[in-house]
Coordinates of C-alpha atoms in Angstrom, one line a residue:
M21 CA 207.3 53.2 80.8
G22 CA 205.8 54.2 84.1
Y23 CA 203.7 52.2 86.6
Y24 CA 200.0 51.7 86.1
C25 CA 197.8 52.8 89.0
T26 CA 194.7 50.8 89.5
M27 CA 193.0 53.5 91.6
V28 CA 193.1 56.1 88.8
H29 CA 193.1 53.6 86.0
G30 CA 196.1 55.3 84.4
P31 CA 199.7 56.1 84.9
C32 CA 201.0 56.5 88.4
R33 CA 201.8 60.1 89.4
H34 CA 204.0 59.1 92.4
G35 CA 204.5 62.3 94.5
N36 CA 201.9 64.2 92.5
C37 CA 199.0 61.9 93.2
D38 CA 196.0 63.6 94.7
F39 CA 193.5 60.8 94.3
W40 CA 192.4 60.8 98.0
A41 CA 192.1 64.6 98.0
R42 CA 189.8 64.4 95.0
Q43 CA 187.7 61.8 96.6
K44 CA 187.4 63.9 99.8
L45 CA 186.5 66.9 97.6
K46 CA 183.8 65.0 95.8
K47 CA 182.2 64.0 99.1
A48 CA 182.5 67.3 100.9
T49 CA 179.7 69.9 100.7
I50 CA 180.4 73.5 99.8
E51 CA 179.5 74.5 103.4
D52 CA 182.0 71.9 104.8
L53 CA 184.8 73.3 102.6
I54 CA 184.0 76.9 103.6
S55 CA 184.0 75.8 107.3
G56 CA 187.3 74.0 106.8
F57 CA 188.8 77.1 105.2
S58 CA 187.6 79.4 108.0
T59 CA 189.1 77.1 110.6
S60 CA 192.4 76.9 108.9
V61 CA 192.6 80.6 108.5
K62 CA 191.9 81.2 112.2
E63 CA 194.6 78.7 113.1
C64 CA 197.3 80.4 111.1
D65 CA 196.1 84.0 111.0
D66 CA 199.4 85.4 109.9
G67 CA 198.3 88.2 107.7
V68 CA 198.5 86.3 104.4
P69 CA 196.4 87.8 101.6
L70 CA 193.2 85.9 100.9
N71 CA 194.2 84.5 97.5
Q72 CA 197.4 83.0 99.0
A73 CA 195.4 81.7 102.0
L74 CA 193.0 80.0 99.5
E75 CA 195.9 78.5 97.6
R76 CA 197.5 77.2 100.8
Y77 CA 194.2 75.7 101.9
W78 CA 193.8 73.7 98.7
I79 CA 197.4 72.5 98.9
D80 CA 196.9 71.5 102.6
F81 CA 193.7 69.8 101.5
G82 CA 195.8 67.6 99.2
I83 CA 195.3 69.1 95.8
K84 CA 198.7 68.8 94.1
N85 CA 198.1 70.4 90.7
R86 CA 195.0 72.5 90.3
T87 CA 195.5 73.0 86.5
L88 CA 195.5 69.3 86.0
L89 CA 192.5 68.8 88.2
C90 CA 190.5 71.4 86.3
R91 CA 191.4 69.7 83.0
E92 CA 190.6 66.2 84.2
E93 CA 187.6 66.9 86.5
P94 CA 185.9 70.2 85.7
V95 CA 183.1 69.5 88.2
L96 CA 185.5 69.5 91.1
C97 CA 187.2 72.6 89.7
E98 CA 183.8 74.4 89.6
K99 CA 183.2 73.3 93.2
M100 CA 186.5 74.8 94.3
Q101 CA 185.7 78.0 92.5
E102 CA 182.2 78.2 94.1
V103 CA 183.9 77.9 97.5
E104 CA 186.3 80.7 96.7
R105 CA 183.4 82.9 95.4
Q106 CA 181.5 82.4 98.6
I107 CA 184.5 83.1 100.7
T108 CA 185.4 86.3 98.9
L109 CA 181.8 87.7 99.2

């Protein structure tokens, strides 16, 4: 039996915990997220394809498992997808 996490009201995910990243994602506006992505791309600008840059951005943001996030919090997943849609326009 694993440990119980009082923050997520469920089992502890240890190294896969992205609780604080989810909180940050909830509070951020779409414009803030787009701005953060643009800044991070300018900083690394190493010729990485856009889809890989987006994936790297979410990992750096703190999202550990996007599939799990989309299953548990579809609103946050939709917010991420909207950011990606606006970036790829």
